Coordinates of N, CA and C in Angstrom, one line a residue:
M2 N 3.4 -21.3 -23.3 CA 3.7 -21.0 -21.9 C 4.8 -19.9 -21.9
R3 N 5.6 -19.8 -23.0 CA 6.6 -18.7 -23.2 C 5.9 -17.4 -23.4
S4 N 4.9 -17.4 -24.2 CA 4.2 -16.2 -24.6 C 3.4 -15.6 -23.2
A5 N 2.9 -16.5 -22.5 CA 2.2 -16.1 -21.2 C 3.1 -15.3 -20.4
R6 N 4.4 -16.1 -20.1 CA 5.4 -15.5 -19.3 C 5.9 -14.1 -19.9
R7 N 6.1 -14.0 -21.2 CA 6.4 -12.6 -21.8 C 5.5 -11.7 -21.5
N8 N 4.1 -12.1 -21.7 CA 3.0 -11.1 -21.4 C 3.0 -10.7 -19.9
G9 N 3.3 -11.7 -19.2 CA 3.4 -11.2 -17.7 C 4.6 -10.3 -17.4
V10 N 5.7 -10.6 -18.0 CA 6.7 -9.6 -17.8 C 6.4 -8.4 -18.4
R11 N 5.8 -8.1 -19.6 CA 5.4 -7.1 -20.3 C 4.5 -6.2 -19.3
L12 N 3.4 -7.0 -18.8 CA 2.4 -6.4 -17.7 C 3.3 -5.9 -16.7
S13 N 4.0 -6.7 -16.0 CA 4.8 -6.1 -14.9 C 5.7 -5.0 -15.0
R14 N 6.4 -4.8 -16.3 CA 6.9 -3.7 -16.6 C 6.2 -2.5 -16.8
T15 N 4.9 -2.7 -17.6 CA 4.1 -1.6 -17.7 C 3.6 -0.9 -16.3
L16 N 3.1 -2.0 -15.4 CA 2.7 -1.6 -14.1 C 3.7 -0.8 -13.3
A17 N 4.9 -1.3 -13.4 CA 6.0 -0.6 -12.7 C 6.3 0.7 -13.2
A18 N 6.2 0.9 -14.5 CA 6.4 2.2 -15.2 C 5.2 3.1 -14.7
V19 N 4.0 2.6 -14.7 CA 2.9 3.5 -14.1 C 3.1 3.9 -12.7
V20 N 3.5 3.0 -11.8 CA 3.9 3.3 -10.6 C 4.9 4.4 -10.4
L21 N 5.9 4.1 -11.2 CA 7.1 5.2 -11.1 C 6.6 6.5 -11.6
A22 N 5.8 6.5 -12.8 CA 5.3 7.8 -13.2 C 4.4 8.5 -12.3
T23 N 3.6 7.7 -11.6 CA 2.6 8.2 -10.6 C 3.5 9.0 -9.4
A24 N 4.6 8.1 -9.0 CA 5.5 8.8 -7.9 C 6.3 10.1 -8.3
L25 N 6.6 10.1 -9.5 CA 7.3 11.3 -9.9 C 6.5 12.5 -10.3
L26 N 5.1 12.3 -10.4 CA 4.3 13.4 -10.5 C 3.9 13.9 -9.2
A27 N 4.8 14.5 -8.5 CA 4.6 15.0 -7.1 C 3.4 15.9 -7.0
T28 N 2.8 16.1 -5.9 CA 1.6 16.9 -5.7 C 2.3 18.4 -5.5
S29 N 1.4 19.3 -5.6 CA 1.9 20.8 -5.5 C 2.5 21.0 -4.2
P30 N 3.5 22.0 -4.0 CA 4.1 22.3 -2.8 C 3.3 22.9 -1.8
N31 N 2.1 23.3 -2.2 CA 1.2 24.0 -1.1 C 0.4 23.1 -0.4
D32 N 0.3 21.6 -0.9 CA -0.5 20.5 -0.3 C 0.2 20.2 1.0
A33 N -0.8 20.0 2.2 CA -0.3 19.6 3.4 C 0.3 18.2 3.4
R34 N 1.3 17.9 4.1 CA 1.9 16.5 4.2 C 1.5 15.9 5.4
A35 N 1.6 14.5 5.5 CA 1.2 13.8 6.7 C 2.3 12.7 6.9
C36 N 2.8 12.6 8.0 CA 3.6 11.4 8.5 C 2.8 10.5 9.2
A37 N 2.6 9.3 8.9 CA 1.8 8.4 9.6 C 2.4 6.9 9.8
A38 N 2.0 6.3 10.9 CA 2.3 4.9 11.1 C 1.2 4.2 11.6
G39 N 0.9 2.8 11.1 CA -0.3 2.2 11.6 C -0.2 0.8 11.0
G40 N -1.3 0.1 11.2 CA -1.4 -1.3 10.9 C -2.8 -1.8 11.0
G41 N -2.9 -2.9 10.5 CA -4.4 -3.5 10.6 C -4.4 -4.9 9.7
P42 N -5.6 -5.5 9.7 CA -5.8 -6.7 9.0 C -5.9 -6.6 7.5
V43 N -5.7 -7.6 6.7 CA -5.9 -7.6 5.3 C -6.9 -8.9 4.9
V44 N -7.9 -8.7 4.4 CA -8.8 -9.9 4.0 C -9.0 -9.8 2.5
G45 N -8.7 -10.9 1.9 CA -8.6 -11.0 0.4 C -9.2 -12.2 -0.2
Y46 N -9.2 -12.3 -1.5 CA -9.5 -13.4 -2.3 C -8.5 -13.6 -3.4
A47 N -7.7 -14.6 -3.3 CA -6.7 -15.0 -4.4 C -7.4 -15.8 -5.5
V48 N -7.5 -15.3 -6.7 CA -8.0 -16.0 -7.8 C -7.4 -17.4 -8.0
G49 N -8.1 -18.4 -7.9 CA -7.7 -19.7 -8.0 C -7.3 -20.3 -6.8
S50 N -7.1 -19.6 -5.6 CA -6.6 -20.2 -4.3 C -7.5 -20.0 -3.2
G51 N -8.5 -19.1 -3.4 CA -9.5 -18.9 -2.5 C -9.1 -17.7 -1.4
F52 N -9.9 -17.8 -0.2 CA -9.6 -16.5 0.7 C -8.4 -16.6 1.4
T53 N -8.0 -15.2 1.6 CA -6.7 -15.1 2.4 C -7.0 -14.1 3.6
L54 N -6.2 -14.2 4.6 CA -6.2 -13.3 5.8 C -4.8 -13.0 6.1
G55 N -4.5 -11.8 6.4 CA -3.2 -11.4 6.6 C -3.3 -10.0 7.5
W56 N -2.0 -9.4 7.4 CA -1.7 -8.2 8.3 C -0.7 -7.3 7.6
E57 N -0.8 -6.1 7.8 CA -0.1 -5.1 7.2 C 0.4 -4.1 8.1
L58 N 1.5 -3.6 8.1 CA 2.1 -2.5 8.9 C 2.6 -1.5 7.8
A59 N 2.2 -0.1 8.0 CA 2.4 0.9 7.0 C 2.9 2.1 7.7
G60 N 3.8 2.9 6.8 CA 4.3 4.1 7.3 C 4.5 5.0 6.2
T61 N 4.3 6.3 6.4 CA 4.2 7.3 5.4 C 5.3 8.4 5.9
A62 N 6.1 8.7 5.0 CA 7.3 9.7 5.4 C 7.0 11.1 5.0
C63 N 5.8 11.6 5.2 CA 5.4 13.0 5.0 C 5.2 13.3 3.5
L64 N 5.3 12.5 2.6 CA 4.9 12.7 1.2 C 4.1 11.5 0.8
P65 N 3.1 11.8 -0.1 CA 2.2 10.7 -0.6 C 3.0 9.7 -1.3
I66 N 4.3 10.0 -1.9 CA 5.1 9.1 -2.6 C 6.0 8.2 -1.7
A67 N 6.0 8.6 -0.5 CA 6.9 8.0 0.5 C 6.2 7.1 1.4
H68 N 5.3 6.2 0.9 CA 4.6 5.2 1.7 C 5.1 3.7 1.5
F69 N 5.4 3.1 2.6 CA 5.9 1.8 2.6 C 5.2 0.8 3.5
V70 N 5.2 -0.5 3.1 CA 4.5 -1.4 3.9 C 5.3 -2.6 4.0
L71 N 5.0 -3.5 5.2 CA 5.4 -4.8 5.5 C 4.0 -5.6 5.7
G72 N 4.1 -6.8 5.2 CA 2.8 -7.6 5.5 C 2.9 -9.0 5.2
G73 N 1.9 -9.7 5.5 CA 1.8 -11.1 5.4 C 0.4 -11.5 4.8
S74 N 0.2 -12.4 4.0 CA -1.1 -12.9 3.5 C -1.0 -14.5 3.7
Y75 N -1.9 -15.1 4.2 CA -2.1 -16.5 4.4 C -3.4 -17.1 3.9
R76 N -3.1 -18.0 3.1 CA -4.2 -18.8 2.4 C -5.1 -19.5 3.4
L77 N -6.6 -19.4 3.4 CA -7.4 -20.0 4.3 C -7.8 -21.4 3.8
T78 N -7.9 -21.4 2.6 CA -8.6 -22.7 2.0 C -7.4 -23.6 1.5
P79 N -7.7 -25.1 1.7 CA -6.6 -25.9 1.1 C -6.4 -25.9 -0.3
G80 N -5.2 -26.2 -1.0 CA -5.1 -26.2 -2.3 C -3.6 -26.4 -2.6
D81 N -3.4 -26.3 -4.0 CA -1.9 -26.4 -4.4 C -1.2 -25.0 -4.3
G82 N 0.0 -25.0 -4.4 CA 0.6 -23.6 -4.3 C 0.9 -23.2 -3.0
P83 N 1.7 -22.1 -2.8 CA 2.2 -21.6 -1.5 C 0.9 -21.1 -0.6
T84 N 1.1 -21.4 0.6 CA -0.1 -21.0 1.7 C 0.3 -19.7 2.3
M85 N 1.5 -19.1 2.2 CA 1.5 -17.9 2.6 C 2.6 -17.0 1.9
H86 N 2.4 -15.6 2.0 CA 3.4 -14.8 1.3 C 3.7 -13.6 2.4
H87 N 4.9 -13.3 2.3 CA 5.4 -12.1 3.3 C 5.8 -11.1 2.3
Y88 N 5.7 -9.8 2.5 CA 6.2 -8.8 1.4 C 6.6 -7.5 2.1
A89 N 7.4 -6.8 1.4 CA 7.8 -5.4 1.7 C 7.6 -4.7 0.4
A90 N 7.0 -3.5 0.5 CA 6.6 -2.8 -0.8 C 6.7 -1.3 -0.7
W91 N 6.9 -0.6 -1.6 CA 6.7 0.9 -1.8 C 5.4 1.1 -2.3
E92 N 4.5 2.0 -1.8 CA 3.2 2.1 -2.2 C 2.9 3.7 -2.6
P93 N 3.5 4.2 -3.4 CA 3.3 5.8 -3.6 C 1.8 5.8 -4.0
W94 N 1.2 7.2 -3.7 CA 0.0 7.5 -4.0 C -0.2 9.0 -4.6
L95 N -0.9 9.0 -5.6 CA -1.1 10.3 -6.2 C -2.7 10.6 -6.3
I96 N -3.2 9.8 -7.4 CA -4.7 9.9 -7.7 C -5.2 8.5 -7.2
V97 N -4.4 7.6 -7.5 CA -4.6 6.2 -7.0 C -3.1 5.7 -6.5
G98 N -3.3 4.6 -5.7 CA -2.0 4.1 -5.3 C -1.5 3.0 -6.1
G99 N -0.2 2.7 -6.0 CA 0.4 1.6 -6.7 C 1.2 0.8 -5.7
T100 N 1.5 -0.4 -6.0 CA 2.3 -1.3 -5.1 C 3.5 -1.8 -6.1
L101 N 4.7 -1.8 -5.5 CA 5.8 -2.2 -6.2 C 6.9 -2.7 -5.1
G102 N 7.0 -4.1 -5.0 CA 8.0 -4.6 -4.0 C 8.5 -6.0 -4.2
V103 N 8.6 -6.6 -3.2 CA 9.2 -8.2 -3.2 C 8.3 -8.9 -2.3
S104 N 8.0 -10.2 -2.7 CA 7.4 -11.0 -1.9 C 8.1 -12.3 -1.7
L105 N 8.1 -13.1 -0.7 CA 8.6 -14.2 -0.4 C 7.6 -15.3 0.1
D106 N 7.4 -16.4 -0.5 CA 6.4 -17.3 -0.1 C 6.9 -18.4 0.8
D107 N 6.2 -19.3 1.3 CA 6.5 -20.3 2.3 C 7.6 -21.3 1.7
R108 N 7.7 -21.3 0.3 CA 8.6 -22.2 -0.3 C 9.8 -21.5 -0.6
A109 N 10.1 -20.3 -0.1 CA 11.3 -19.4 -0.3 C 11.6 -19.1 -1.7
H110 N 10.4 -18.8 -2.4 CA 10.5 -18.3 -3.7 C 10.4 -16.8 -3.6
A111 N 11.1 -16.0 -4.1 CA 10.9 -14.5 -4.4 C 10.2 -14.2 -5.5
A112 N 9.3 -13.1 -5.4 CA 8.6 -12.6 -6.7 C 8.3 -11.1 -6.6
L113 N 8.0 -10.6 -7.7 CA 7.6 -9.3 -7.7 C 6.2 -9.0 -7.0
A114 N 6.1 -8.1 -6.2 CA 4.9 -7.8 -5.6 C 4.4 -6.5 -6.4
I115 N 3.3 -6.5 -7.0 CA 2.9 -5.3 -7.9 C 1.3 -5.3 -7.8
G116 N 0.8 -4.0 -7.8 CA -0.6 -3.9 -7.9 C -1.1 -2.5 -7.9
G117 N -2.3 -2.3 -7.6 CA -2.9 -0.9 -7.5 C -3.9 -0.9 -6.3
W118 N -4.3 0.2 -5.8 CA -5.1 0.4 -4.6 C -5.6 1.7 -4.5
E119 N -6.7 1.8 -3.7 CA -7.3 3.2 -3.2 C -7.9 3.1 -1.9
A120 N -7.7 4.2 -1.2 CA -8.0 4.3 0.2 C -8.9 5.6 0.6
V121 N -9.6 5.3 1.5 CA -10.5 6.5 2.1 C -10.0 6.7 3.5
P122 N -9.6 7.8 3.9 CA -9.4 8.2 5.3 C -10.6 8.7 6.1
V123 N -10.7 8.4 7.4 CA -11.7 8.9 8.3 C -11.0 9.3 9.6
L124 N -11.1 10.6 10.0 CA -10.4 10.9 11.1 C -11.2 10.6 12.3
V125 N -10.5 9.9 13.3 CA -11.1 9.6 14.6 C -11.2 10.8 15.4
E126 N -10.1 11.6 15.5 CA -9.9 12.9 16.2 C -9.9 14.0 15.2
N127 N -10.3 15.1 15.4 CA -10.3 16.2 14.5 C -8.9 16.7 14.6
I128 N -8.5 17.2 13.4 CA -7.1 17.8 13.3 C -7.4 19.3 13.4
R129 N -7.2 19.9 14.5 CA -7.3 21.2 14.9 C -6.4 22.3 14.1
R130 N -6.9 23.5 14.0 CA -6.0 24.4 13.2 C -4.7 24.5 13.9
Q131 N -3.8 24.6 12.9 CA -2.3 24.3 13.4 C -1.6 25.7 13.3
E132 N -0.6 25.9 14.1 CA 0.2 27.2 13.9 C 1.3 26.8 12.8
E133 N 1.9 27.7 12.3 CA 2.7 27.5 11.2 C 4.0 26.6 11.6
H134 N 4.3 25.6 10.9 CA 5.3 24.6 11.2 C 5.1 23.7 12.4
E135 N 3.8 23.6 13.0 CA 3.7 22.8 14.2 C 3.0 21.6 13.6
A136 N 3.5 20.4 14.1 CA 2.8 19.1 14.0 C 1.6 19.0 14.8
V137 N 0.5 18.4 14.2 CA -0.7 18.3 14.8 C -1.0 16.8 14.7
P138 N -0.9 16.0 15.8 CA -1.2 14.5 15.7 C -2.6 14.3 15.9
A139 N -3.1 13.0 15.2 CA -4.4 12.7 15.3 C -4.6 11.1 14.9
W140 N -5.6 10.4 15.3 CA -5.8 9.1 15.0 C -6.7 9.1 13.8
M141 N -6.4 8.2 12.8 CA -7.2 8.1 11.6 C -7.4 6.6 11.2
V142 N -8.6 6.3 10.7 CA -8.8 5.0 10.1 C -8.7 5.0 8.6
T143 N -8.2 4.2 8.0 CA -8.3 4.1 6.5 C -8.8 2.9 6.1
F144 N -9.6 2.9 5.0 CA -10.1 1.8 4.3 C -9.8 1.6 3.0
A145 N -8.8 0.7 2.7 CA -8.2 0.5 1.4 C -8.8 -0.7 0.6
I146 N -8.9 -0.6 -0.7 CA -9.4 -1.8 -1.5 C -8.4 -1.9 -2.7
G147 N -8.0 -3.0 -3.1 CA -6.9 -3.3 -4.2 C -6.9 -4.5 -4.8
I148 N -5.9 -4.5 -5.8 CA -5.7 -5.7 -6.4 C -4.3 -5.9 -6.5
R149 N -3.6 -7.0 -6.4 CA -2.3 -7.2 -6.5 C -1.8 -8.6 -6.8
S150 N -0.6 -8.9 -7.1 CA 0.0 -10.1 -7.4 C 1.2 -10.2 -6.5
L151 N 1.3 -11.2 -5.7 CA 2.4 -11.5 -4.8 C 3.3 -12.7 -5.4
G152 N 3.0 -12.8 -6.7 CA 3.9 -13.9 -7.4 C 3.0 -15.2 -7.6
A153 N 1.8 -15.3 -7.1 CA 1.2 -16.5 -7.4 C -0.4 -16.0 -7.9
G154 N -0.5 -15.4 -8.9 CA -1.7 -14.9 -9.3 C -2.3 -13.7 -8.7
L155 N -3.5 -13.3 -8.9 CA -4.1 -12.0 -8.5 C -4.7 -12.3 -7.2
E156 N -4.8 -11.2 -6.4 CA -5.5 -11.2 -5.1 C -6.2 -9.8 -5.0
I157 N -7.5 -9.9 -4.7 CA -8.3 -8.8 -4.6 C -8.5 -8.7 -3.0
Y158 N -8.4 -7.5 -2.4 CA -8.3 -7.4 -1.0 C -8.9 -6.0 -0.5
V159 N -9.3 -6.1 0.9 CA -9.6 -4.9 1.6 C -8.7 -4.9 2.9
A160 N -8.4 -3.7 3.1 CA -7.4 -3.5 4.2 C -7.6 -2.3 5.1
P161 N -8.5 -2.5 6.3 CA -8.5 -1.3 7.2 C -7.4 -1.1 8.0
K162 N -7.1 0.0 8.3 CA -5.8 0.4 9.1 C -6.2 1.4 10.2
L163 N -5.7 1.3 11.5 CA -5.6 2.3 12.3 C -4.3 3.1 12.2
Q164 N -4.1 4.4 12.1 CA -2.9 5.0 11.9 C -2.9 6.3 12.9
W165 N -1.6 6.4 13.3 CA -1.3 7.8 14.1 C -0.6 8.6 13.0
V166 N -1.4 9.9 13.0 CA -1.0 10.7 11.9 C -0.5 12.2 12.3
E167 N 0.6 12.6 12.0 CA 1.1 14.0 12.2 C 1.1 14.8 10.9
R168 N 0.3 15.7 10.9 CA 0.1 16.6 9.7 C 1.2 17.8 9.8
H169 N 1.9 18.0 8.8 CA 2.8 19.0 8.7 C 2.4 19.8 7.4
D170 N 2.4 21.2 7.6 CA 2.2 22.1 6.5 C 3.6 22.9 6.4
F171 N 4.4 22.4 5.6 CA 5.7 23.0 5.4 C 5.9 24.3 4.7
F172 N 4.8 24.4 3.6 CA 4.9 25.4 2.6 C 4.1 26.5 2.8
T173 N 3.6 26.8 4.1 CA 2.7 28.0 4.2 C 3.5 29.3 4.7

């Protein structure tokens, strides 16, 4: 049991280092930035616990490394262990996204929230050509798939979100 815990701590530290390294590798200053806010459902499968349903609110502060989420995940099938988790996390993105945060279950146990994800954006409205330093708002839908641990094993999930986006091109 101790070696499993040590391996888990080692894995958590390694994943945290990867997330931090990804965040520090900022994209080039000529890339367009987007500030966004939105939310949507999260449907998942927690290994050993069954299906989950949840929600997530997300915000991005004009840089891909400044993405933050609040959410909840609720187990749909009966079983042992916690039936719900609420979490707050930093989710930087460069080539893939990472998750690093804290989770609180229905038994008031806090745990490290860690994982990885990738998302595909689909514009609902076209982002028209913008004048220099002008924000151009648009609706966007994103479809994310990921794997994470909220303190009670691994969960594989999909998370569609509707987001309001303002694109800024600060460096042209």
